[in-house]
CSV table of C-alpha atoms and ligand atoms in Angstrom, one decimal:
chain,number,residue,atom,x,y,z
A,1,MET,CA,-21.9,-31.2,41.2
A,2,THR,CA,-20.6,-33.7,38.8
A,3,ALA,CA,-17.3,-33.0,37.1
A,4,PRO,CA,-18.3,-32.2,33.5
A,5,SER,CA,-15.4,-34.3,32.4
A,6,LEU,CA,-17.5,-37.4,33.1
A,7,PRO,CA,-19.7,-37.9,30.0
A,8,LEU,CA,-22.7,-39.2,32.0
A,9,VAL,CA,-26.1,-38.8,30.3
A,10,PRO,CA,-28.6,-39.1,31.8
A,11,LEU,CA,-27.0,-37.8,34.9
A,12,PRO,CA,-27.3,-40.3,37.7
A,13,ALA,CA,-29.1,-39.2,40.9
A,14,SER,CA,-25.8,-38.8,42.8
A,15,VAL,CA,-22.1,-38.9,41.6
A,16,THR,CA,-19.1,-38.5,43.9
A,17,LEU,CA,-15.7,-38.6,42.5
A,18,THR,CA,-13.3,-40.0,45.1
A,19,ASP,CA,-9.7,-39.4,45.7
A,20,ALA,CA,-8.7,-43.0,45.0
A,21,ALA,CA,-6.7,-44.0,42.0
A,22,PRO,CA,-8.7,-45.0,39.0
A,23,TYR,CA,-9.3,-48.6,38.1
A,24,ARG,CA,-7.2,-50.1,35.4
A,25,PRO,CA,-8.3,-53.6,34.8
A,26,ALA,CA,-5.4,-55.8,33.6
A,27,ASP,CA,-7.7,-57.5,31.2
A,28,PRO,CA,-10.3,-55.4,29.6
A,29,ASP,CA,-12.6,-58.5,29.3
A,30,ASP,CA,-12.4,-59.3,33.0
A,31,LEU,CA,-13.5,-56.3,35.0
A,32,HIS,CA,-13.6,-57.9,38.3
A,33,LEU,CA,-17.2,-56.8,38.4
A,34,THR,CA,-19.3,-57.9,41.4
A,35,VAL,CA,-23.1,-57.5,40.8
A,36,THR,CA,-25.6,-58.1,43.5
A,37,VAL,CA,-29.3,-57.9,43.1
A,38,ASP,CA,-31.3,-57.3,46.2
A,39,ALA,CA,-34.8,-55.8,46.2
A,40,SER,CA,-34.3,-54.4,49.7
A,41,THR,CA,-31.6,-52.0,48.5
A,42,GLY,CA,-34.0,-49.5,46.9
A,43,GLY,CA,-36.9,-48.8,44.6
A,44,PRO,CA,-37.4,-50.2,41.1
A,45,GLU,CA,-34.5,-49.7,38.7
A,46,SER,CA,-32.3,-48.3,41.3
A,47,SER,CA,-28.7,-49.2,41.9
A,48,SER,CA,-25.3,-48.2,43.5
A,49,LEU,CA,-22.1,-48.4,41.6
A,50,GLN,CA,-18.7,-48.2,43.2
A,51,VAL,CA,-15.4,-48.1,41.3
A,52,THR,CA,-12.2,-48.3,43.3
A,53,GLU,CA,-8.6,-49.1,42.1
A,54,ARG,CA,-9.4,-52.7,42.9
A,55,GLY,CA,-12.4,-53.2,41.0
A,56,ILE,CA,-16.1,-52.5,40.4
A,57,ARG,CA,-19.1,-53.3,42.5
A,58,ILE,CA,-22.8,-52.9,41.5
A,59,MET,CA,-25.6,-53.3,44.0
A,60,ALA,CA,-29.0,-53.2,42.3
A,61,ALA,CA,-32.6,-53.5,43.5
A,62,ASP,CA,-33.6,-55.5,40.4
A,63,PRO,CA,-32.1,-56.7,37.1
A,64,ALA,CA,-33.1,-53.5,35.4
A,65,GLY,CA,-31.2,-51.5,37.9
A,66,ALA,CA,-28.2,-53.6,37.3
A,67,PHE,CA,-28.6,-53.1,33.6
A,68,TYR,CA,-28.7,-49.3,34.0
A,69,ALA,CA,-25.6,-49.4,36.2
A,70,ARG,CA,-23.9,-51.2,33.4
A,71,GLN,CA,-24.8,-48.4,31.0
A,72,THR,CA,-23.4,-45.8,33.5
A,73,LEU,CA,-20.2,-47.9,33.7
A,74,ALA,CA,-19.9,-48.0,29.9
A,75,GLN,CA,-20.1,-44.2,29.8
A,76,LEU,CA,-17.4,-43.9,32.5
A,77,GLU,CA,-14.7,-45.9,30.7
A,78,THR,CA,-12.0,-44.1,28.8
A,79,ASP,CA,-9.3,-46.2,27.1
A,80,GLY,CA,-9.9,-49.1,29.4
A,81,VAL,CA,-9.6,-46.9,32.6
A,82,TYR,CA,-12.5,-46.2,35.0
A,83,PRO,CA,-12.4,-43.2,37.3
A,84,ALA,CA,-12.9,-43.9,41.1
A,85,VAL,CA,-16.6,-43.0,41.8
A,86,GLU,CA,-19.5,-43.7,44.0
A,87,ILE,CA,-22.7,-43.4,42.2
A,88,GLN,CA,-26.3,-43.8,43.6
A,89,ASP,CA,-28.9,-44.0,40.9
A,90,ALA,CA,-32.7,-44.2,40.5
A,91,PRO,CA,-35.1,-42.8,37.9
A,92,ARG,CA,-37.3,-39.8,38.4
A,93,PHE,CA,-40.1,-41.2,36.2
A,94,ARG,CA,-41.0,-44.8,35.8
A,95,TYR,CA,-42.2,-44.5,32.2
A,96,ARG,CA,-39.4,-43.4,29.9
A,97,GLY,CA,-40.3,-43.9,26.3
A,98,VAL,CA,-39.2,-43.6,22.8
A,99,MET,CA,-41.6,-44.0,19.8
A,100,LEU,CA,-40.8,-45.1,16.4
A,101,ASP,CA,-43.3,-44.5,13.5
A,102,VAL,CA,-42.9,-47.6,11.4
A,103,ALA,CA,-46.0,-46.8,9.4
A,104,ARG,CA,-44.9,-43.8,7.4
A,105,HIS,CA,-41.7,-45.5,6.6
A,106,PHE,CA,-41.5,-49.1,7.4
A,107,GLN,CA,-38.3,-50.1,9.3
A,108,PRO,CA,-37.0,-53.6,9.4
A,109,VAL,CA,-36.4,-55.6,12.5
A,110,GLU,CA,-32.6,-54.9,12.5
A,111,THR,CA,-33.4,-51.1,12.6
A,112,VAL,CA,-35.8,-51.5,15.5
A,113,ARG,CA,-33.2,-53.6,17.3
A,114,ALA,CA,-30.5,-50.9,16.8
A,115,TYR,CA,-32.9,-48.2,18.1
A,116,ILE,CA,-33.7,-50.3,21.1
A,117,ASP,CA,-30.0,-50.6,21.9
A,118,HIS,CA,-29.6,-46.8,21.4
A,119,ALA,CA,-32.5,-46.0,23.7
A,120,ALA,CA,-31.7,-48.6,26.4
A,121,SER,CA,-28.2,-47.2,26.7
A,122,LEU,CA,-29.8,-43.9,27.8
A,123,LYS,CA,-32.0,-45.8,30.3
A,124,PHE,CA,-35.3,-45.6,28.3
A,125,ASN,CA,-37.5,-48.4,29.3
A,126,HIS,CA,-40.5,-48.3,26.9
A,127,LEU,CA,-40.6,-48.7,23.0
A,128,HIS,CA,-43.9,-47.3,21.6
A,129,LEU,CA,-44.3,-48.6,18.0
A,130,HIS,CA,-46.7,-46.6,15.8
A,131,LEU,CA,-47.8,-49.7,13.8
A,132,THR,CA,-50.5,-48.3,11.5
A,133,ASP,CA,-51.3,-45.1,9.8
A,134,ASP,CA,-52.7,-43.8,6.5
A,135,GLN,CA,-49.6,-44.9,4.7
A,136,GLY,CA,-49.5,-48.6,5.7
A,137,TRP,CA,-50.5,-51.4,8.1
A,138,ARG,CA,-47.3,-52.9,9.6
A,139,ILE,CA,-48.3,-55.9,11.7
A,140,ALA,CA,-49.6,-59.3,10.6
A,141,LEU,CA,-52.7,-60.3,12.5
A,142,ASP,CA,-54.1,-63.8,12.0
A,143,SER,CA,-57.7,-62.5,12.4
A,144,ARG,CA,-57.3,-60.0,9.6
A,145,PRO,CA,-54.6,-61.2,7.1
A,146,GLU,CA,-55.8,-58.8,4.4
A,147,LEU,CA,-54.4,-55.8,6.3
A,148,THR,CA,-50.8,-56.8,5.6
A,149,GLU,CA,-51.5,-58.6,2.3
A,150,LYS,CA,-53.1,-55.6,0.8
A,151,ALA,CA,-52.1,-52.5,2.8
A,152,SER,CA,-48.5,-52.8,3.7
A,153,GLY,CA,-46.7,-52.5,0.3
A,154,THR,CA,-45.8,-48.8,0.3
A,155,SER,CA,-44.4,-46.1,2.5
A,156,ALA,CA,-44.4,-42.3,2.4
A,157,LEU,CA,-42.6,-40.6,-0.5
A,158,GLY,CA,-43.6,-43.6,-2.6
A,159,ASP,CA,-41.0,-45.8,-1.0
A,160,PRO,CA,-41.4,-49.5,-0.5
A,161,GLY,CA,-43.3,-50.7,2.6
A,162,GLY,CA,-43.2,-53.9,4.6
A,163,TYR,CA,-44.7,-55.4,7.8
A,164,TYR,CA,-43.8,-57.5,10.8
A,165,ALA,CA,-44.7,-61.2,10.4
A,166,GLN,CA,-45.5,-62.8,13.8
A,167,ALA,CA,-41.9,-64.2,14.0
A,168,ASP,CA,-40.6,-60.5,13.5
A,169,TRP,CA,-42.9,-59.3,16.2
A,170,THR,CA,-41.5,-61.9,18.6
A,171,ALA,CA,-38.0,-61.0,17.6
A,172,ILE,CA,-38.6,-57.4,18.5
A,173,LEU,CA,-40.4,-58.3,21.8
A,174,ASP,CA,-37.5,-60.5,22.8
A,175,HIS,CA,-34.8,-58.0,21.9
A,176,ALA,CA,-36.7,-55.3,23.8
A,177,ALA,CA,-37.1,-57.6,26.8
A,178,SER,CA,-33.3,-58.3,26.8
A,179,ARG,CA,-32.8,-54.5,27.2
A,180,HIS,CA,-35.4,-54.2,29.9
A,181,MET,CA,-37.7,-52.3,27.5
A,182,THR,CA,-41.5,-52.8,27.4
A,183,VAL,CA,-43.1,-52.6,23.9
A,184,VAL,CA,-46.3,-50.5,23.6
A,185,PRO,CA,-48.0,-51.2,20.3
A,186,GLU,CA,-50.2,-48.6,18.8
A,187,ILE,CA,-53.1,-49.2,16.3
A,188,ASP,CA,-54.4,-45.7,15.6
A,189,VAL,CA,-58.2,-45.3,15.3
A,190,PRO,CA,-60.6,-44.0,14.2
A,191,GLY,CA,-58.5,-41.6,12.1
A,192,HIS,CA,-55.2,-42.4,10.4
A,193,THR,CA,-56.9,-45.4,9.0
A,194,HIS,CA,-56.6,-44.8,5.2
A,195,ALA,CA,-54.6,-48.1,4.9
A,196,VAL,CA,-57.5,-50.0,6.5
A,197,GLY,CA,-59.5,-48.9,3.6
A,198,VAL,CA,-56.9,-50.3,1.2
A,199,ALA,CA,-57.6,-53.7,2.7
A,200,TYR,CA,-61.3,-53.1,3.4
A,201,PRO,CA,-62.8,-50.2,1.5
A,202,GLY,CA,-66.2,-50.9,3.1
A,203,LEU,CA,-64.9,-50.1,6.6
A,204,VAL,CA,-63.8,-46.5,6.0
A,205,ALA,CA,-65.4,-43.2,5.1
A,206,ASP,CA,-64.4,-41.3,2.0
A,207,PRO,CA,-61.3,-39.0,2.7
A,208,VAL,CA,-62.2,-35.5,3.8
A,209,ILE,CA,-60.3,-33.3,1.5
A,210,SER,CA,-59.5,-30.1,3.4
A,211,ASP,CA,-57.3,-27.2,2.3
A,212,HIS,CA,-54.6,-28.7,4.4
A,213,ILE,CA,-54.6,-31.8,2.3
A,214,LEU,CA,-54.3,-29.8,-0.9
A,215,GLU,CA,-51.6,-27.6,0.6
A,216,THR,CA,-49.6,-30.7,1.8
A,217,ALA,CA,-49.9,-32.3,-1.6
A,218,GLU,CA,-48.5,-29.1,-3.1
A,219,ALA,CA,-45.7,-28.8,-0.6
A,220,PHE,CA,-44.6,-32.5,-0.3
A,221,GLY,CA,-46.3,-34.4,-3.2
A,222,GLY,CA,-48.1,-37.7,-2.6
A,223,GLY,CA,-51.2,-36.6,-4.3
A,224,ILE,CA,-54.8,-36.5,-2.9
A,225,PRO,CA,-55.9,-39.6,-0.9
A,226,THR,CA,-58.5,-41.8,-2.6
A,227,ARG,CA,-60.4,-44.5,-0.7
A,228,GLY,CA,-59.1,-48.0,-1.5
A,229,PHE,CA,-55.8,-46.8,-3.0
A,230,PRO,CA,-52.5,-46.5,-1.1
A,231,TYR,CA,-51.5,-43.0,0.1
A,232,THR,CA,-47.8,-42.0,0.1
A,233,GLY,CA,-48.1,-38.3,1.1
A,234,PHE,CA,-47.8,-36.6,4.4
A,235,ALA,CA,-51.2,-35.0,5.2
A,236,VAL,CA,-53.1,-35.9,8.3
A,237,GLY,CA,-56.6,-36.0,9.5
A,238,PHE,CA,-58.5,-36.9,6.4
A,239,SER,CA,-59.3,-40.6,7.1
A,240,SER,CA,-61.8,-42.2,9.4
A,241,LEU,CA,-63.4,-45.6,10.0
A,242,LYS,CA,-67.2,-45.6,9.5
A,243,HIS,CA,-69.1,-45.0,12.7
A,244,ASP,CA,-72.3,-46.8,12.2
A,245,ASP,CA,-71.3,-50.1,10.9
A,246,PRO,CA,-71.2,-53.3,12.9
A,247,ALA,CA,-68.5,-54.6,10.7
A,248,VAL,CA,-66.3,-51.8,12.1
A,249,ASP,CA,-67.1,-53.0,15.6
A,250,ALA,CA,-66.1,-56.5,14.7
A,251,PHE,CA,-62.9,-55.1,13.3
A,252,LEU,CA,-62.0,-53.3,16.4
A,253,ALA,CA,-62.7,-56.4,18.5
A,254,ASP,CA,-60.5,-58.6,16.3
A,255,VAL,CA,-57.7,-56.2,16.0
A,256,PHE,CA,-57.3,-55.1,19.7
A,257,GLY,CA,-58.3,-58.5,21.0
A,258,GLU,CA,-55.5,-60.2,18.9
A,259,LEU,CA,-53.0,-57.4,19.7
A,260,ALA,CA,-53.6,-57.9,23.4
A,261,ALA,CA,-53.0,-61.6,23.1
A,262,ILE,CA,-49.5,-61.1,21.4
A,263,THR,CA,-48.3,-58.3,23.6
A,264,PRO,CA,-46.7,-59.1,26.9
A,265,GLY,CA,-46.5,-55.5,28.3
A,266,PRO,CA,-49.4,-53.8,30.1
A,267,TYR,CA,-50.2,-51.0,27.6
A,268,LEU,CA,-52.1,-50.9,24.2
A,269,HIS,CA,-52.2,-47.6,22.5
A,270,ILE,CA,-55.3,-46.8,20.5
A,271,GLY,CA,-54.2,-43.5,19.0
A,272,GLY,CA,-57.2,-41.2,18.7
A,273,ASP,CA,-55.2,-38.2,17.4
A,274,GLU,CA,-56.1,-35.7,14.6
A,275,CYS,CA,-59.5,-37.1,13.7
A,276,LEU,CA,-60.4,-34.0,11.8
A,277,GLY,CA,-62.7,-36.1,9.4
A,278,THR,CA,-64.7,-37.7,12.2
A,279,ASP,CA,-67.8,-36.1,13.8
A,280,PRO,CA,-67.1,-35.5,17.5
A,281,ALA,CA,-70.0,-37.7,18.7
A,282,ASP,CA,-68.8,-40.5,16.5
A,283,TYR,CA,-65.2,-40.0,17.7
A,284,ALA,CA,-66.4,-40.3,21.4
A,285,ALA,CA,-68.2,-43.5,20.6
A,286,PHE,CA,-65.0,-44.9,19.0
A,287,VAL,CA,-62.8,-43.9,21.9
A,288,GLU,CA,-65.3,-45.5,24.4
A,289,LYS,CA,-65.5,-48.7,22.4
A,290,ALA,CA,-61.7,-49.1,21.7
A,291,THR,CA,-60.7,-48.3,25.3
A,292,ALA,CA,-63.4,-50.7,26.7
A,293,ILE,CA,-62.1,-53.5,24.4
A,294,VAL,CA,-58.5,-53.0,25.5
A,295,ALA,CA,-59.5,-52.9,29.2
A,296,ALA,CA,-61.6,-56.0,28.8
A,297,ALA,CA,-58.6,-57.7,27.3
A,298,GLY,CA,-56.6,-57.0,30.4
A,299,LYS,CA,-54.5,-54.1,29.1
A,300,ILE,CA,-54.2,-50.5,30.0
A,301,PRO,CA,-55.4,-48.3,27.1
A,302,VAL,CA,-53.2,-45.3,26.1
A,303,ALA,CA,-54.5,-42.5,23.9
A,304,TRP,CA,-53.3,-39.2,22.5
A,305,HIS,CA,-54.5,-36.4,24.7
A,306,GLU,CA,-57.5,-35.3,22.5
A,307,ALA,CA,-59.3,-38.4,23.7
A,308,GLY,CA,-59.4,-37.0,27.2
A,309,ALA,CA,-62.4,-34.9,26.2
A,310,VAL,CA,-64.5,-38.1,25.9
A,311,ALA,CA,-66.5,-38.5,29.1
A,312,GLY,CA,-67.0,-42.3,28.6
A,313,ILE,CA,-63.4,-43.2,27.9
A,314,HIS,CA,-62.3,-46.1,30.1
A,315,PRO,CA,-61.3,-44.7,33.4
A,316,SER,CA,-58.0,-46.6,33.4
A,317,THR,CA,-56.8,-44.9,30.2
A,318,VAL,CA,-53.4,-43.1,30.1
A,319,GLY,CA,-53.2,-39.9,28.1
A,320,GLN,CA,-50.3,-39.0,25.9
A,321,TYR,CA,-49.8,-35.2,25.7
A,322,TRP,CA,-48.4,-33.9,22.3
A,323,ASN,CA,-49.3,-30.2,22.3
A,324,PHE,CA,-46.7,-27.6,23.2
A,325,VAL,CA,-44.9,-26.7,26.5
A,326,GLN,CA,-47.2,-23.8,26.5
A,327,PRO,CA,-50.5,-25.5,25.6
A,328,GLN,CA,-52.4,-23.9,22.8
A,329,GLU,CA,-56.0,-22.9,23.4
A,330,GLY,CA,-58.2,-25.8,24.3
A,331,GLN,CA,-55.4,-28.4,24.4
A,332,ASP,CA,-54.8,-28.4,28.1
A,333,ALA,CA,-58.3,-29.3,29.4
A,334,PRO,CA,-58.5,-32.7,27.5
A,335,ALA,CA,-55.0,-33.5,28.6
A,336,ARG,CA,-55.7,-32.6,32.3
A,337,ALA,CA,-58.7,-34.9,32.3
A,338,PHE,CA,-56.3,-37.8,32.5
A,339,ALA,CA,-55.0,-36.7,35.8
A,340,THR,CA,-57.9,-38.5,37.4
A,341,ARG,CA,-57.7,-41.5,35.1
A,342,GLY,CA,-54.6,-43.4,34.3
A,343,GLY,CA,-52.2,-40.5,34.4
A,344,LEU,CA,-50.1,-38.8,31.7
A,345,ILE,CA,-47.1,-39.5,29.5
A,346,LEU,CA,-45.7,-36.1,28.3
A,347,SER,CA,-44.4,-35.6,24.7
A,348,PRO,CA,-44.5,-31.9,24.2
A,349,ALA,CA,-44.0,-31.6,20.4
A,350,ASP,CA,-41.9,-28.4,20.4
A,351,VAL,CA,-39.3,-30.0,22.6
A,352,ALA,CA,-39.7,-33.8,22.6
A,353,TYR,CA,-40.6,-34.6,19.0
A,354,LEU,CA,-37.3,-35.9,17.5
A,355,ASP,CA,-38.7,-35.6,14.0
A,356,MET,CA,-38.7,-31.7,14.2
A,357,LYS,CA,-35.8,-30.3,12.2
A,358,PHE,CA,-32.5,-29.9,14.0
A,359,ASP,CA,-31.4,-27.3,11.5
A,360,ALA,CA,-33.4,-25.5,8.9
A,361,LEU,CA,-31.2,-26.6,6.0
A,362,SER,CA,-31.4,-30.4,6.5
A,363,PRO,CA,-34.0,-32.2,4.3
A,364,LEU,CA,-34.8,-34.4,7.3
A,365,GLY,CA,-37.6,-33.5,9.7
A,366,LEU,CA,-40.6,-31.3,9.8
A,367,VAL,CA,-41.2,-27.8,11.3
A,368,TRP,CA,-44.9,-27.6,12.4
A,369,ALA,CA,-44.0,-27.6,16.1
A,370,LYS,CA,-42.5,-24.1,16.3
A,371,GLY,CA,-39.8,-24.7,13.7
A,372,VAL,CA,-36.2,-26.0,14.4
A,373,THR,CA,-35.8,-27.8,17.8
A,374,THR,CA,-32.3,-27.3,19.1
A,375,LEU,CA,-30.5,-29.5,21.6
A,376,ARG,CA,-31.1,-26.7,24.1
A,377,ASP,CA,-34.8,-26.5,23.3
A,378,ALA,CA,-35.0,-30.3,23.9
A,379,TYR,CA,-33.3,-29.9,27.2
A,380,ASP,CA,-34.8,-26.7,28.7
A,381,TRP,CA,-38.2,-27.7,30.0
A,382,GLU,CA,-39.7,-29.1,33.2
A,383,PRO,CA,-42.5,-31.7,33.0
A,384,THR,CA,-44.4,-30.5,36.1
A,385,ALA,CA,-44.7,-26.9,34.6
A,386,ILE,CA,-46.7,-27.8,31.5
A,387,LEU,CA,-50.3,-28.5,32.6
A,388,ASP,CA,-51.9,-27.1,35.8
A,389,GLY,CA,-53.0,-29.9,38.0
A,390,VAL,CA,-50.6,-32.3,36.5
A,391,GLY,CA,-47.6,-32.7,38.7
A,392,GLU,CA,-45.1,-35.3,39.7
A,393,GLN,CA,-47.9,-37.7,40.9
A,394,GLN,CA,-50.0,-37.5,37.7
A,395,ILE,CA,-47.0,-37.8,35.4
A,396,LEU,CA,-46.3,-41.5,34.5
A,397,GLY,CA,-43.4,-40.4,32.5
A,398,ILE,CA,-41.9,-38.8,29.3
A,399,GLU,CA,-41.7,-40.0,25.7
A,400,ALA,CA,-39.8,-38.9,22.7
A,401,PRO,CA,-41.7,-39.7,19.5
A,402,LEU,CA,-39.8,-40.0,16.2
A,403,TRP,CA,-42.3,-39.8,13.3
A,404,SER,CA,-41.0,-41.0,10.0
A,405,GLU,CA,-42.5,-39.0,7.1
A,406,THR,CA,-39.0,-37.9,6.1
A,407,ALA,CA,-36.9,-40.6,7.7
A,408,ARG,CA,-36.2,-43.6,5.4
A,409,ASP,CA,-33.7,-45.7,7.3
A,410,LEU,CA,-31.6,-46.1,10.4
A,411,GLY,CA,-29.1,-43.4,9.4
A,412,ASP,CA,-32.0,-40.8,9.0
A,413,LEU,CA,-33.6,-41.9,12.3
A,414,GLU,CA,-30.2,-41.5,14.1
A,415,GLN,CA,-29.6,-38.1,12.6
A,416,LEU,CA,-32.9,-36.9,13.8
A,417,ALA,CA,-32.6,-38.5,17.2
A,418,PHE,CA,-29.0,-37.7,18.2
A,419,PRO,CA,-28.0,-35.9,20.3
A,420,ARG,CA,-31.5,-34.6,21.3
A,421,ILE,CA,-32.6,-38.0,22.5
A,422,GLY,CA,-30.0,-37.5,25.3
A,423,ALA,CA,-31.8,-34.4,26.5
A,424,ILE,CA,-35.1,-36.2,26.7
A,425,ALA,CA,-33.4,-39.2,28.5
A,426,GLU,CA,-32.1,-36.8,31.1
A,427,ILE,CA,-35.5,-35.0,31.6
A,428,ALA,CA,-37.0,-38.5,32.1
A,429,TRP,CA,-34.4,-40.0,34.4
A,430,SER,CA,-32.4,-37.4,36.3
A,431,PRO,CA,-33.6,-35.4,39.4
A,432,ALA,CA,-35.2,-32.1,38.7
A,433,ALA,CA,-32.7,-30.4,41.1
A,434,ALA,CA,-29.8,-31.5,39.0
A,435,HIS,CA,-31.1,-29.8,35.8
A,436,ASP,CA,-28.3,-27.6,34.4
A,437,TRP,CA,-27.8,-26.7,30.8
A,438,ASP,CA,-24.0,-26.0,31.1
A,439,SER,CA,-23.4,-29.3,32.8
A,440,PHE,CA,-25.5,-31.2,30.3
A,441,ALA,CA,-23.9,-29.5,27.3
A,442,ALA,CA,-20.4,-30.5,28.6
A,443,ARG,CA,-21.4,-34.1,29.3
A,444,ILE,CA,-23.2,-34.6,26.0
A,445,ALA,CA,-20.2,-33.1,24.1
A,446,GLY,CA,-18.1,-35.9,25.7
A,447,LEU,CA,-20.5,-38.5,24.5
A,448,VAL,CA,-20.9,-37.4,20.9
A,449,PRO,CA,-17.5,-38.6,19.7
A,450,ARG,CA,-18.1,-41.9,21.3
A,451,TRP,CA,-21.5,-42.2,19.7
A,452,ARG,CA,-19.8,-41.4,16.4
A,453,SER,CA,-17.1,-44.0,16.7
A,454,ALA,CA,-19.8,-46.5,17.6
A,455,GLY,CA,-21.1,-45.8,14.1
A,456,ILE,CA,-24.2,-43.7,15.1
A,457,ARG,CA,-24.9,-41.0,12.5
A,458,ILE,CA,-25.0,-37.5,14.2
A,459,PRO,CA,-25.4,-34.3,12.3
B,501,TNX,C1,-48.5,-35.2,14.4
B,501,TNX,S1,-49.1,-35.2,17.2
B,501,TNX,C2,-48.9,-36.4,14.5
B,501,TNX,C3,-48.4,-37.4,13.5
B,501,TNX,C4,-47.4,-36.9,12.5
B,501,TNX,C5,-46.5,-35.9,13.3
B,501,TNX,C6,-45.4,-35.3,12.5
B,501,TNX,C7,-49.7,-36.6,16.7
B,501,TNX,C8,-50.3,-37.4,17.7
B,501,TNX,N1,-49.7,-36.9,15.4
B,501,TNX,O1,-49.5,-38.0,12.8
B,501,TNX,O2,-46.6,-37.9,12.0
B,501,TNX,O3,-47.3,-34.9,13.8
B,501,TNX,O4,-44.6,-34.5,13.3
């Protein structure tokens, strides 16, 4: 297998170190790099990379493949020297995502740009932005200006909020595109909508105050949510849009219609998670409506896996699985229901949630998904072994969500993400047959000092 001395993460499909002398370019700014893009050379995002003592050759099936070969090349370089190698590369899964929650703590465009760069260097190709939640509405929509005017001012922990004006949204889309990343915006309905009620109190039901809400207020502060007033705590599941109001239907049509119009990628995420305050029949009606609106606007709906239980969900909908590697009771059936719809994105929370604590002492992160998640936890799982009936064919890909209840800025996000984001990158990109903890641990250990010297904060 690969020499562990090469800090390649995610591991390319095939790496052969040759006997030739390494390549030492005379001028580090002129690599004698030949790049050819030819669709007949392989599948989407694939490439071959050859380093000899005379120079570097990249042959890629498409511009994304050439971009990923450049990422491999950057990892190969040490002090201006490139080892002589032959690499063939292609991704295992076509959807490789990271998610940023910019609702709990708003993150400015520069932070999103930096996170895009980090993720793209690890060959992730989708950025899911969780744009709305109980704590704030983060995207300006012309059809509903009150959402950002009235419901974006605060973040969790009582921190300041913010939102993306349309120019900011364009800046994010452009930067993502320049790194071959597709943006997947999420507007979470019908729960996680307390902020909607700050702008439009008439559209939401009164918060459902459960023991969980009281316990969360006790543990983390933030008080008890009150309709029409900003919420800065961490509790989930208390808010819901009203179910029997035509004004809510008009709201869904405006919001998803406009979002579809300003989003170039194929997916729109409708949320649908943790609707503990919504009656199941009303929940089903919401999911049907929201997915139908998204599909009618020409987009593929994505929903958190609970929505799989809704018989009338639009059949093109992709499910995103967030329960554990060993599904808890009742969680696998709704997820499996997406196998015959749009397929699944897997984000098992006990291994792929980058907001779980990396050590018990850090103030950053949460512990609800089986406590601390180590680098080894994040690495040691196999996507096809989670849900019966959901194999390679039904799995669109893998996503690593990063929720931001405790993460205020880029430094916090980086500390939560690194190095575990490398483990998820490898699960998403590298062949299953190459999965090997010792090899991975050695390769990532080679990358950590480079990440640090590039200014990335790593615990
Ligand atoms: C669960 S799992 C959530 C989010 C929280 C996150 C914190 C899921 C779809 N939703 O609302 O931010 O846990 O880890």
